[in-house]
Structures are given as structure tokens and as C-alpha cells.
Coordinates of C-alpha atoms in Angstrom, one line a residue:
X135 CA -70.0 -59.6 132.5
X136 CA -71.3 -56.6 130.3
X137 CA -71.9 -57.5 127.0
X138 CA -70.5 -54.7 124.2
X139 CA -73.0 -52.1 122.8
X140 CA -73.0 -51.8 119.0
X141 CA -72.0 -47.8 119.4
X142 CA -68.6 -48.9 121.1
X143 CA -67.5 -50.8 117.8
X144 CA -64.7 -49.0 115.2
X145 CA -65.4 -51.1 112.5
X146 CA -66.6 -49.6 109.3
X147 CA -70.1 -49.8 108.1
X148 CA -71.0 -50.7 104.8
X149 CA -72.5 -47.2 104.6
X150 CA -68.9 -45.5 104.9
X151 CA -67.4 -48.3 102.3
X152 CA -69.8 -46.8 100.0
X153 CA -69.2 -43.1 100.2
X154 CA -65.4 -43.8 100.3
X155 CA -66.2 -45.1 96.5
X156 CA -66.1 -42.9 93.7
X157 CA -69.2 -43.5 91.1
X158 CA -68.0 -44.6 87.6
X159 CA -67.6 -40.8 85.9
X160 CA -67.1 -38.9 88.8
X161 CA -64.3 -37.0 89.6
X162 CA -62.5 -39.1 91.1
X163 CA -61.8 -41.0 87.6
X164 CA -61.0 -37.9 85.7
X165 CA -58.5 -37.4 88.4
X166 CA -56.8 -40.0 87.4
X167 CA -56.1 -38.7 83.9
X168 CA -54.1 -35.9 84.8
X169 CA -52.2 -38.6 86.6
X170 CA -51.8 -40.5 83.5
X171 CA -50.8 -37.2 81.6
X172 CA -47.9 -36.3 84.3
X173 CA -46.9 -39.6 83.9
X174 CA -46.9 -39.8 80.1
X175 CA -44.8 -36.3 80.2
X176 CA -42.0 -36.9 82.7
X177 CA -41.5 -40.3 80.5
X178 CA -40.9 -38.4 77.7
X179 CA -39.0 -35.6 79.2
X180 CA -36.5 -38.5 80.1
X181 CA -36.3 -39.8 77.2
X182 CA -32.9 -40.0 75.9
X183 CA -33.9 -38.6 72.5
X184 CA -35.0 -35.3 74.7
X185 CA -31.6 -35.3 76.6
X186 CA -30.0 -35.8 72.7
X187 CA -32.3 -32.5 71.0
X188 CA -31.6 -30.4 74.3
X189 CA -27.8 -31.2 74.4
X190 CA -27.9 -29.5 70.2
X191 CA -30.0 -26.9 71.5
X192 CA -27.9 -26.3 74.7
X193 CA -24.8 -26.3 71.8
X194 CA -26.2 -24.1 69.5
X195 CA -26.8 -21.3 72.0
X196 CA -23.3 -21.3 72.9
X197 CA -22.2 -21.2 69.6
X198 CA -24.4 -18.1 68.5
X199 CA -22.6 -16.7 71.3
X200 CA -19.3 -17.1 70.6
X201 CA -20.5 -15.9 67.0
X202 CA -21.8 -12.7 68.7
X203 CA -18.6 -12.5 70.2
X204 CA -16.0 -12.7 67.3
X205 CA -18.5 -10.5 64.9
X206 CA -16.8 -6.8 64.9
X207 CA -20.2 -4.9 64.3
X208 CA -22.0 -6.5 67.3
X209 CA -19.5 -5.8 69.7
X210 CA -19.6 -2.0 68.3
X211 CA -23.6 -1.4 68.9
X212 CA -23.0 -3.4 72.6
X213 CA -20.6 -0.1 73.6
X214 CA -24.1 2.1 73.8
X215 CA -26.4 -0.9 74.1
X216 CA -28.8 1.4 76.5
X217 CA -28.4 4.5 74.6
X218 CA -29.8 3.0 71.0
X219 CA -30.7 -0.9 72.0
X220 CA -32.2 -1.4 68.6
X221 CA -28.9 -1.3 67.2
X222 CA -27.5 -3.9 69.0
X223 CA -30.5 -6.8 68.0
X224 CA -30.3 -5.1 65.0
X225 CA -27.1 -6.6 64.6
X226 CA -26.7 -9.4 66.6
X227 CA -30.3 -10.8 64.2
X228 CA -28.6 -10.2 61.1
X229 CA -25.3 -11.7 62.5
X230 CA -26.9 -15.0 63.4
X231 CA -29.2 -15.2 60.5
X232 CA -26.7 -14.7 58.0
X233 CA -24.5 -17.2 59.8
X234 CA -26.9 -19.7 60.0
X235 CA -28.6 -19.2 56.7
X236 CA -25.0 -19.4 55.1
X237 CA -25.0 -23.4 57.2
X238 CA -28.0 -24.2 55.5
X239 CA -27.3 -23.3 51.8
X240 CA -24.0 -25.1 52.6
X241 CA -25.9 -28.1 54.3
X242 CA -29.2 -28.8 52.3
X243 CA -30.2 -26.5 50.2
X244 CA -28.3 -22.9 48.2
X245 CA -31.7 -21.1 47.3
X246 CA -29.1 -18.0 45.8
X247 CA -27.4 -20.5 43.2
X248 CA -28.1 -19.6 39.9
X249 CA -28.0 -22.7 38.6
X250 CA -29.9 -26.5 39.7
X251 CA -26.9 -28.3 40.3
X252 CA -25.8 -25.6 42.4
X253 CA -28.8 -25.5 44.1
X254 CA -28.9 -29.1 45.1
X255 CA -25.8 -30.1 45.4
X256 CA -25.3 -29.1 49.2
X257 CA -28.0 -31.8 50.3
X258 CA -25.8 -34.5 47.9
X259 CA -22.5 -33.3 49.7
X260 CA -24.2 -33.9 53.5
X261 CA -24.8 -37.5 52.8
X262 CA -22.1 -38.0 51.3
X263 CA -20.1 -36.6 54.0
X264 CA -22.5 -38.6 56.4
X265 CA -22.1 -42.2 54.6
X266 CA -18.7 -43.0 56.7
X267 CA -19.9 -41.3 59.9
X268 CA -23.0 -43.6 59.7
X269 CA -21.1 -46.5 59.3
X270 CA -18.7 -46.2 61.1
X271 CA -20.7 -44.9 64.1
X272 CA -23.1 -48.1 63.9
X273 CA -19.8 -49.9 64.7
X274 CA -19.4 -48.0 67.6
X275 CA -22.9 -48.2 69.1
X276 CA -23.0 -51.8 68.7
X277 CA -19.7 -51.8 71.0
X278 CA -21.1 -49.2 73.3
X279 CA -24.6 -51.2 74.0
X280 CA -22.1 -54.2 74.7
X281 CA -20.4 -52.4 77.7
X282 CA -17.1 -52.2 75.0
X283 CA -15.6 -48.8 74.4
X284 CA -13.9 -48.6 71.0
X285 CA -11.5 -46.2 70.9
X286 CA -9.9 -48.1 67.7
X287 CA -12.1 -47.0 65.0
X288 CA -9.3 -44.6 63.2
X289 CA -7.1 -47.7 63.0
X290 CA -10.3 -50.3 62.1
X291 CA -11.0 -47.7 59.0
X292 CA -7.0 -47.5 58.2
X293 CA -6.5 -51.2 58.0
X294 CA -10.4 -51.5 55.7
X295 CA -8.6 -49.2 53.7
X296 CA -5.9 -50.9 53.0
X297 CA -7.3 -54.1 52.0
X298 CA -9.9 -51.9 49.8
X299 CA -7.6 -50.4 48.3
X300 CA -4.9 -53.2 47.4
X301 CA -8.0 -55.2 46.3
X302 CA -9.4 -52.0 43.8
X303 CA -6.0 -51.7 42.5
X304 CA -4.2 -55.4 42.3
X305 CA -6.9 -57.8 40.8
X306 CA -8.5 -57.2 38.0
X307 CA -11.9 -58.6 38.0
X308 CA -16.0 -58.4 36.7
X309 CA -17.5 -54.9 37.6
X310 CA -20.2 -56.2 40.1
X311 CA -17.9 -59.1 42.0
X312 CA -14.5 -56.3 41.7
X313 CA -16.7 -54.2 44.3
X314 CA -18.7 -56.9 46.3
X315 CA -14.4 -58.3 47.1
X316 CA -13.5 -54.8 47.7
X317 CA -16.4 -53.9 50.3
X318 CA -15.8 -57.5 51.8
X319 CA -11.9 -57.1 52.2
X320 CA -12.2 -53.6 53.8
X321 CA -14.8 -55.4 56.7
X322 CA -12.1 -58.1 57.2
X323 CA -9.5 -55.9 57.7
X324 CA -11.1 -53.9 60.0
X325 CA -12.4 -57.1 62.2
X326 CA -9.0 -58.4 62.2
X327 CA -7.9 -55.1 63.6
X328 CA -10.8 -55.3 65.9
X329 CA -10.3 -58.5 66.8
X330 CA -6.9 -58.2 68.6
X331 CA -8.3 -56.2 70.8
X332 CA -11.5 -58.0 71.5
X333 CA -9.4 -61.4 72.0
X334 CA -6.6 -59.3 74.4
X335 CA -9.9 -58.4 76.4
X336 CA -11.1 -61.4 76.5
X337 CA -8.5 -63.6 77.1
X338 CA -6.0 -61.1 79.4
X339 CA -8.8 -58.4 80.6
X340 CA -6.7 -55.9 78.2
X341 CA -8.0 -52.7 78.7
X342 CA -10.0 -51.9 75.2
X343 CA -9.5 -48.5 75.7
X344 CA -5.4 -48.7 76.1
X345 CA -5.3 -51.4 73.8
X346 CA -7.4 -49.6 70.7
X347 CA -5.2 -46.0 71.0
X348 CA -1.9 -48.2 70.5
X349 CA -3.8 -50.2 67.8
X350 CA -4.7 -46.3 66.1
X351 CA -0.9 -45.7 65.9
X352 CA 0.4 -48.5 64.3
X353 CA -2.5 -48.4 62.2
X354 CA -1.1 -44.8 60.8
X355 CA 2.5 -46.1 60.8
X356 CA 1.9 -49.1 58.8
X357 CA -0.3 -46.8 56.3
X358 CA 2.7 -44.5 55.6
X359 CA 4.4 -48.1 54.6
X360 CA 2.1 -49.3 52.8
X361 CA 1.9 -46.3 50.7
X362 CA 5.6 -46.8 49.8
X363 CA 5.6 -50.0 48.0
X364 CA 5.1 -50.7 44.7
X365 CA 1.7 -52.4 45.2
X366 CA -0.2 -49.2 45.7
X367 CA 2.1 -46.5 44.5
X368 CA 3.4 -48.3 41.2
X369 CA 6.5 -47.1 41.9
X370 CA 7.7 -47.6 45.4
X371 CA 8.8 -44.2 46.0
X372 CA 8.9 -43.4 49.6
X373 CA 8.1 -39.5 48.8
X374 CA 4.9 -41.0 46.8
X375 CA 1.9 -41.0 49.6
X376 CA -0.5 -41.6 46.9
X377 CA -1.9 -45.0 46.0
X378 CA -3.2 -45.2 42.6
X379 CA -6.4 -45.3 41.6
X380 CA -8.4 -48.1 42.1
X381 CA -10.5 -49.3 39.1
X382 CA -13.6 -48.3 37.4
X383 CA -14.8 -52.0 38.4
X384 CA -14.1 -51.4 42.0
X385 CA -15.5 -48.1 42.7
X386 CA -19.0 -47.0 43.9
X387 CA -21.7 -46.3 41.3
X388 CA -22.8 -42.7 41.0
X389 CA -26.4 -42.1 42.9
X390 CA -26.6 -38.5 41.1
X391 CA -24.5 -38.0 37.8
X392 CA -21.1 -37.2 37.8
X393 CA -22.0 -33.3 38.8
X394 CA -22.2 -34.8 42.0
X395 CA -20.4 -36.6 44.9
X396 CA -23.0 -39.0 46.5
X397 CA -22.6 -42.2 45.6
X398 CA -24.1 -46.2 46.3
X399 CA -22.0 -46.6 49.8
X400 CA -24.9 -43.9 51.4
X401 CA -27.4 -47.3 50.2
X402 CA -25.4 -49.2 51.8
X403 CA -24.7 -47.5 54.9
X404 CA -28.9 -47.1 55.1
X405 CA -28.9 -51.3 54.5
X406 CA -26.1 -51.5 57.5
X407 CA -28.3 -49.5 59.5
X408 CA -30.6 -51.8 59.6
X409 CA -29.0 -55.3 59.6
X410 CA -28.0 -53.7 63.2
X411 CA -31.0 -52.8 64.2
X412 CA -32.0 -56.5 63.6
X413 CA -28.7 -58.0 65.1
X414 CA -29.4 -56.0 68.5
X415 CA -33.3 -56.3 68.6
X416 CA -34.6 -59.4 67.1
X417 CA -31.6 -61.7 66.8
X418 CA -30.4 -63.8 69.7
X419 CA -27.0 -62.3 69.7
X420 CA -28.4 -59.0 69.7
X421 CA -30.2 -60.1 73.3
X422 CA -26.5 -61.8 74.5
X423 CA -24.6 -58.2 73.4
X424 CA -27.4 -56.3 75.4
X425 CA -27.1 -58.5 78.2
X426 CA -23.3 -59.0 78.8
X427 CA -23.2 -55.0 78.3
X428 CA -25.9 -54.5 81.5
X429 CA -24.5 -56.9 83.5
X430 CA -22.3 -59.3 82.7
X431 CA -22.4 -61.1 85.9
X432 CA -26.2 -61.9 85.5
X433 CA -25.0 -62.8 81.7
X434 CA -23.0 -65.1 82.8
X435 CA -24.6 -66.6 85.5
X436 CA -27.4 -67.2 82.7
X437 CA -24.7 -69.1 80.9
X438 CA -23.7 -66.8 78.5
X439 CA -19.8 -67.2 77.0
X440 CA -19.0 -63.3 78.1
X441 CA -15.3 -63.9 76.4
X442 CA -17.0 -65.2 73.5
X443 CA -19.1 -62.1 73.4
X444 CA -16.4 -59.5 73.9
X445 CA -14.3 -60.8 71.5
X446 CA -17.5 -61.1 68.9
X447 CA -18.0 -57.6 69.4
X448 CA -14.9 -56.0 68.6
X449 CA -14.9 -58.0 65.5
X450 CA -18.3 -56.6 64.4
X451 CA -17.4 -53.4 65.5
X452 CA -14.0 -53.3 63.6
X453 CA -15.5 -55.0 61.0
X454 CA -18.3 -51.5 60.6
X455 CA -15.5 -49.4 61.2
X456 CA -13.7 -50.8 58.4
X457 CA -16.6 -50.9 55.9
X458 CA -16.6 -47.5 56.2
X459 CA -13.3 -46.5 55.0
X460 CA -14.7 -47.7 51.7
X461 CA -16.5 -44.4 51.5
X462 CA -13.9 -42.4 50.6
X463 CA -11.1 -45.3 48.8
X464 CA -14.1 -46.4 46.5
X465 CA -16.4 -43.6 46.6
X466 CA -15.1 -40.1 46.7
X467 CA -10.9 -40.0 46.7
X468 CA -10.9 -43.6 44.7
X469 CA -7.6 -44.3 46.3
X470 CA -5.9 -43.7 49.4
X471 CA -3.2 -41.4 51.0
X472 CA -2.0 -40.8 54.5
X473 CA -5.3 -38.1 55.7
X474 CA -8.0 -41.0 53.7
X475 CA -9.9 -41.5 56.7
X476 CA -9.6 -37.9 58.2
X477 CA -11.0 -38.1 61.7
X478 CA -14.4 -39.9 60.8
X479 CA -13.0 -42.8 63.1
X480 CA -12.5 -40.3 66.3
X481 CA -15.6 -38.5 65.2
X482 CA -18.0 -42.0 65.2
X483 CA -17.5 -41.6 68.8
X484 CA -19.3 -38.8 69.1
X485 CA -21.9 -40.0 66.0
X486 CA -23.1 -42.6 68.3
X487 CA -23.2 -41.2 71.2
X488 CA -25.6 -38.7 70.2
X489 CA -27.6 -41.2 68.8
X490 CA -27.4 -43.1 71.9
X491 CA -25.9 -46.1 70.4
X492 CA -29.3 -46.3 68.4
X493 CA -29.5 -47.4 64.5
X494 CA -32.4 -44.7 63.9
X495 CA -30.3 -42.1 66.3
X496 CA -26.7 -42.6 64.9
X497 CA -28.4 -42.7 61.0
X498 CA -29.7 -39.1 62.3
X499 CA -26.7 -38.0 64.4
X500 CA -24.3 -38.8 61.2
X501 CA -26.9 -36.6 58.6
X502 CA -26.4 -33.8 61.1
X503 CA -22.5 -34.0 61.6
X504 CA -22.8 -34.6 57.7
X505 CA -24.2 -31.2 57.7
X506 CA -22.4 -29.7 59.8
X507 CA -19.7 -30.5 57.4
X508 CA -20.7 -29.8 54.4
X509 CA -22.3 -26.0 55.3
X510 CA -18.8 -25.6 57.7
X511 CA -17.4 -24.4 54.1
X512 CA -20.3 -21.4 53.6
X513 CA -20.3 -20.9 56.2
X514 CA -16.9 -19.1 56.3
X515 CA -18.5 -16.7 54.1
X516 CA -21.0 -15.2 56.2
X517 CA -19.4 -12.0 58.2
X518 CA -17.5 -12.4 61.2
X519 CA -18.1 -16.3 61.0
X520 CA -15.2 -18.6 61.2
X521 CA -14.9 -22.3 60.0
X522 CA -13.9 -22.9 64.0
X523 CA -17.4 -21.9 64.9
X524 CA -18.2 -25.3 63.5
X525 CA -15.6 -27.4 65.4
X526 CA -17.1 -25.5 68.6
X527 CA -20.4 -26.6 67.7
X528 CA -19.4 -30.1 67.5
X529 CA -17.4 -30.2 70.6
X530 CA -20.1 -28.2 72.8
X531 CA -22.5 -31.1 71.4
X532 CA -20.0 -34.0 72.8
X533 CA -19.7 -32.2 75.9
X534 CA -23.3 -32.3 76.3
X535 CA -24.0 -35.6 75.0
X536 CA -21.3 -37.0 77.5
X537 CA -22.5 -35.3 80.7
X538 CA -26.5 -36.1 80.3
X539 CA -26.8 -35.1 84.1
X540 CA -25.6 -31.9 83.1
X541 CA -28.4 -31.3 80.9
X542 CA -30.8 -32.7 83.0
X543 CA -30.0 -29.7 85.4
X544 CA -30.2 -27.5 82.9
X545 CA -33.4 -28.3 81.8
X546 CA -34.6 -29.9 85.3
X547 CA -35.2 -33.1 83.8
X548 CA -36.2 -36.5 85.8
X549 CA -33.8 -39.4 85.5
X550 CA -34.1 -42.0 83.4
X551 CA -32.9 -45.4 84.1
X552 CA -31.8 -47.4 81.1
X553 CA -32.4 -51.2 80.8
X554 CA -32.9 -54.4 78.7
X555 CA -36.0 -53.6 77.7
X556 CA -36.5 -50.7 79.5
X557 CA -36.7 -51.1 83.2
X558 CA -34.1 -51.5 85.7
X559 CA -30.7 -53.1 84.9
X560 CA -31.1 -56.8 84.9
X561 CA -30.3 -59.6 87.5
X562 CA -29.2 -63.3 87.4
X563 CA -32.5 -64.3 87.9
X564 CA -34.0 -62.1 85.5
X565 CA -31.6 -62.9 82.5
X566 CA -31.7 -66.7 83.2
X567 CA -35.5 -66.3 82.9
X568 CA -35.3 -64.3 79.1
X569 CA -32.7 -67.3 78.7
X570 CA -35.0 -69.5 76.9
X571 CA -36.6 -67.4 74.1
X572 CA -32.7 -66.5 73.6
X573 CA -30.8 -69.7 73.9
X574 CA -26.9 -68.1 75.1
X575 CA -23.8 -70.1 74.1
X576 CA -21.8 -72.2 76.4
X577 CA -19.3 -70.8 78.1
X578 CA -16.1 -70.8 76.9

């Protein structure tokens, strides 16, 4: 029997073990920090707050098109765009600068008014017109982060101001508690409102969706009532869509002088902020919301009450909703008629999800759709530039916000996977284990 030569063996030698091993500041570790760079960047590039600034961008380009388009002197220079080419970005520059300038005098700031209050009073006007989109929007996103889609906001708003409005005009109390029952009433009404469909949900599976629309017209049916008794209208004329006005006691402080329109609910809409910031991050109904809305199996299974929780949030969410109709019934109209809440409870919808259902992201969203607002009026002025240009805008930015794959093609984006705490979605055995630092109620 031959015995095996040491030349025959494949195993490594120590010698190779040590060539193989890069030397501390070699190469070999700075190659690792490009690594760490690459990683660094397509984290960010994912980032929903990229997807949110590219989806405005991606809007904004469309809208200086359709600017271009409608604007009688640009389409002129394009009929001999190759013969005298400086023509044409001649105009099309002055087109969208004076467009967009006109925006921002309406928006923040009128550097050609002649006098201060003129000058200031556009940046006064956005939050203002911001305060119930804020609101209202923080309603939706805590709704939205629960796996709830509130389509019942317009209603939630109607019935807050309702029960802002009766409580401004009927009882006659101290300046400080007059408002602190009127702001309260309004929340109650609209988490009542809220409520019904949270409990149908809950208790029947109820589409919210289905159940919120029909809850948003008899919401406006029952205002055009309400508006017809005496109670609101001191008369109880039918033809009377008015209320009153509600009293000095009951209404918002001024935050500016009475040149201006911005009052205390913008304070409070920045204090609501972040009460939900702490409800959804550091409270432990915050964690059950997050985790019934990524997976409400594994919620349960953790032993969390997932009717409980539905029906929970559709009253905080109605609740928002209808905090934020006392914007305009104690703040700017100081009573209500049939248009008091406008669109702002359609138009949280799309507040939120451009801040991606975020307190810091829907405080920003509402101060841009706030602008957009307040400079849509300027920015009628500007030649060739219609107040529809502004609508556009909008609605290019929800088609974008609601299609993030799209813009992720655009822009050739990674994916991002969203999670608890920022991983992948979250099993049984992974909620069960976060169970502990965030004791979940029994089931119901």
C-alpha cells in the first residue's frame, strides 16, 4: 500500500490563506466604500419622499406644457421654430416665468405690492388655506397606515360643522371654554360619523369605501336641512342657506391683525400634527394601527382585537376630519352654508397621500396644496394662464402619487418595500414577538 505524497494533496496552505487576505488599508477595504456609497444611494433613491418630490416634478413639467400649449404667442414663434429658434424660447421662458412668478406672489410672497400688507399677505392666505387640508389629511393618513381607506372625509367635515356651528351660535358661554366646546363638538360629530362606518366594517365587513360615499351624501342632504331650521338660520326659511354667525366667543383668535385671514386653528392643526405623530410612533396603539394595517392576520394572531381596531380608527379619523371643518365655521366664513367645507374632504385624500400618510409629509403636502391655492387666483393674471392650469397640476400630482411604479420607471428607480419598521411586511411570529414592549388588547 503506497502511502500519499504531500504534492498530491488539494488542501490549501496557510501560505495561500494569507495572500487571499487583504491587509488592513489596502484596497480591498476602500473597495468596500463604494459599496457602502451604492448602497446608501439606491436607499435613498427609494425613498418614498424621492418617489413624492419626483411625482411634483414629473407634474410640473406637464403643466408647463399644457401652459405652452394654451399660450397664443408661443404657439405663433413654434410655426417658424427652425427659421428664427430664438423666438420660440424667447417666448416659451417668458411664458413660464411669468406664470410661475405670478404662483408665487399669489402663494408666499407679492414682491410688486406697493404696500406691506400686500406684500405679505399671500404667505398668510397659504396657511390659512392649508390649516383644513392638514387636518383633515392627518385624519386620512392615520386611516391609510391602518389598511382603512376613508373615502368619508367630505361627510366627517359636514357633520363637525354642524355641531361647530350649532354650538358657536346656540350657547352662550365664557370666550376661552365657548371655543374649547366648539372645537370639541366638531371632533365628535365627525367620529360619530366615522364611527358608523368603522363599526359596519367591523362588525359586518362593510366595505369602508361603499359605506363612506353613501355616508358623504347624506351628510350634504342633512346640511341643506339643517340650514333651514330656525336653530342656525334664525328664521327657518328654507331659501335661507346661511347660518348665522357664530359668536365672537366661539371663533378663532386672529394670528395676524384683522388685515389678514390666518388665524389660531393653523396652531392647532401644527399641535394635531404631532399628537399623531406620537399616537402612530411611540404610543402602543400607534404600534396596533401599524400592525393590523400590514397584516392583520399576524395582528391578530398576536392577539390584537382587529374589530376593535378598525372601528377605533374610523373614529379618530372622522374625528380629524371633523376638527377640521372648524377652519372655516370658526375661523374664516364664521358660519356655515351649503359649499362650507368645499372639497378639502375629497382633497385630504390626495394631502396624505403625497405625504405618504406621514405627520411631517401631510403638514408639507397641505402647505403646498395651500399654495397652490392661494397663487391659483394670480395666477389667472399672468398671460395665456388659466385658473384650470392649477386643477391640472393637482390632478397630474395625484396621478403620480397613486401610480409610484410609474414613476419609478420614469426615473428608473429601485423598489422599495415598506414595513413596520422598515423591513419586510410582518409575520405572526414577528408581531407576537414586538407583542410585549406593546401589550395588544384582547380580542373582541
Amino acid at each position: 500500500m503506497s502511502t500519499p505524497t504531500t504534492g498530491s494533496s488539494t488542501e490549501p496552505t496557510p501560505t495561500h490563506q494569507t495572500e487571499d487576505r487583504p491587509e488592513p488599508g489596502s484596497s480591498g477595504q476602500s473597495g468596500s466604500r463604494p459599496a457602502g456609497q451604492a448602497a446608501l444611494l439606491r436607499q435613498a433613491a427609494s425613498s418614498p419622499a424621492v418617489v413624492g418630490l419626483l411625482a411634483v416634478l414629473t407634474a410640473l413639467i406637464l403643466s408647463s406644457i399644457l401652459i405652452l400649449a394654451a399660450d397664443s404667442e408661443v404657439r405663433y414663434t413654434a410655426t417658424y421654430l427652425f427659421n428664427r429658434p430664438g423666438d420660440f424660447l424667447h417666448a416659451t421662458a417668458s411664458t413660464l416665468s411669468e406664470a410661475y412668478s405670478s404662483l408665487l406672489r399669489g402663494a408666499i410672497l407679492d414682491w410688486r405690492a406697493t404696500t406691506g400688507v400686500r406684500m405679505i399677505r399671500p404667505i398668510t392666505d397659504t396657511l390659512t388655506n392649508a390649516t383644513p387640508l392638514i387636518i383633515a389629511g392627518l385624519g386620512m393618513a392615520v386611516a391609510f397606515r391602518a389598511g382603512l381607506f376613508n373615502i368619508g372625509g367630505q361627510g366627517q367635515m359636514i357633520l363637525g360643522a354642524i355641531t361647530a356651528c350649532y354650538a358657536g351660535i346656540a350657547w352662550n358661554l365664557p370666550p376661552v371654554a365657548h371655543l374649547l366646546v366648539a372645537v370639541i363638538g366638531a371632533a365628535l360629530g365627525g367620529l360619530v360619523w366615522g364611527g358608523i362606518a368603522g363599526v359596519l366594517k367591523a362588525r359586518t365587513g362593510a366595505n369602508e369605501v361603499i359605506v363612506t360615499i353613501m355616508l358623504n351624501s347624506i351628510a350634504a342632504h342633512l346640511l341643506s336641512q339643517v340650514l333651514s331650521l330656525k336653530a342656525f338660520n334664525g328664521e327657518g326659511e328654507t331659501g335661507n342657506r346661511k347660518s348665522l354667525t357664530v359668536a365672537d366667543t366661539a371663533q378663532y383668535p386672529s394670528l395676524a391683525g384683522d388685515s389678514f385671514r390666518l388665524h389660531a386653528g393653523f396652531l392647532l392643526a401644527l399641535l394635531v400634527a404631532v399628537a399623531v405623530w406620537w399616537l402612530m410612533e411611540r404610543s402602543r396603539l400607534g404600534f396596533q394601527l401599524r400592525a393590523t394595517g400590514l397584516n392583520a392576520d399576524a395582528a391578530r394572531t398576536a392577539g390584537m382585537s382587529v374589530p376593535w381596531v378598525t372601528s377605533l380608527v374610523m373614529m379618530i379619523s372622522g374625528a380629524l376630519c371633523g376638527l377640521a371643518a372648524t377652519a372655516p365655521v370658526l375661523g374664516t366664513q364664521k358660519g356655515m352654508d351649503e359649499s362650507v367645507v368645499g372639497t378639502i374632504g375629497f382633497d385630504a385624500i390626495t394631502v396624505a397621500l403625497l405625504g405618504r400618510s406621514r405627520p411631517v409629509g401631510t403638514v408639507l403636502a397641505g402647505l403646498l396644496f395651500g399654495a397652490l391655492r392661494a397663487g391659483g387666483t394670480a395666477m389667472q393674471a399672468a398671460p395665456g394662464t388659466h385658473i384650470k392650469i392649477v386643477l391640472v397640476l393637482q390632478s397630474t400630482i395625484v396621478l403620480f402619487i397613486a401610480a409610484p411604479p410609474l414613476v419609478r420607471a420614469i426615473f428608473r428607480l429601485p423598489e422599495r418595500r415598506e414595513s413596520l419598521g422598515g423591513g419586510t411586511a410582518p409575520t405572526p411570529a414577528s408581531v407576537s414577538a414586538a407583542a410585549p414592549a406593546a401589550p395588544a388588547a384582547k380580542e373582541a
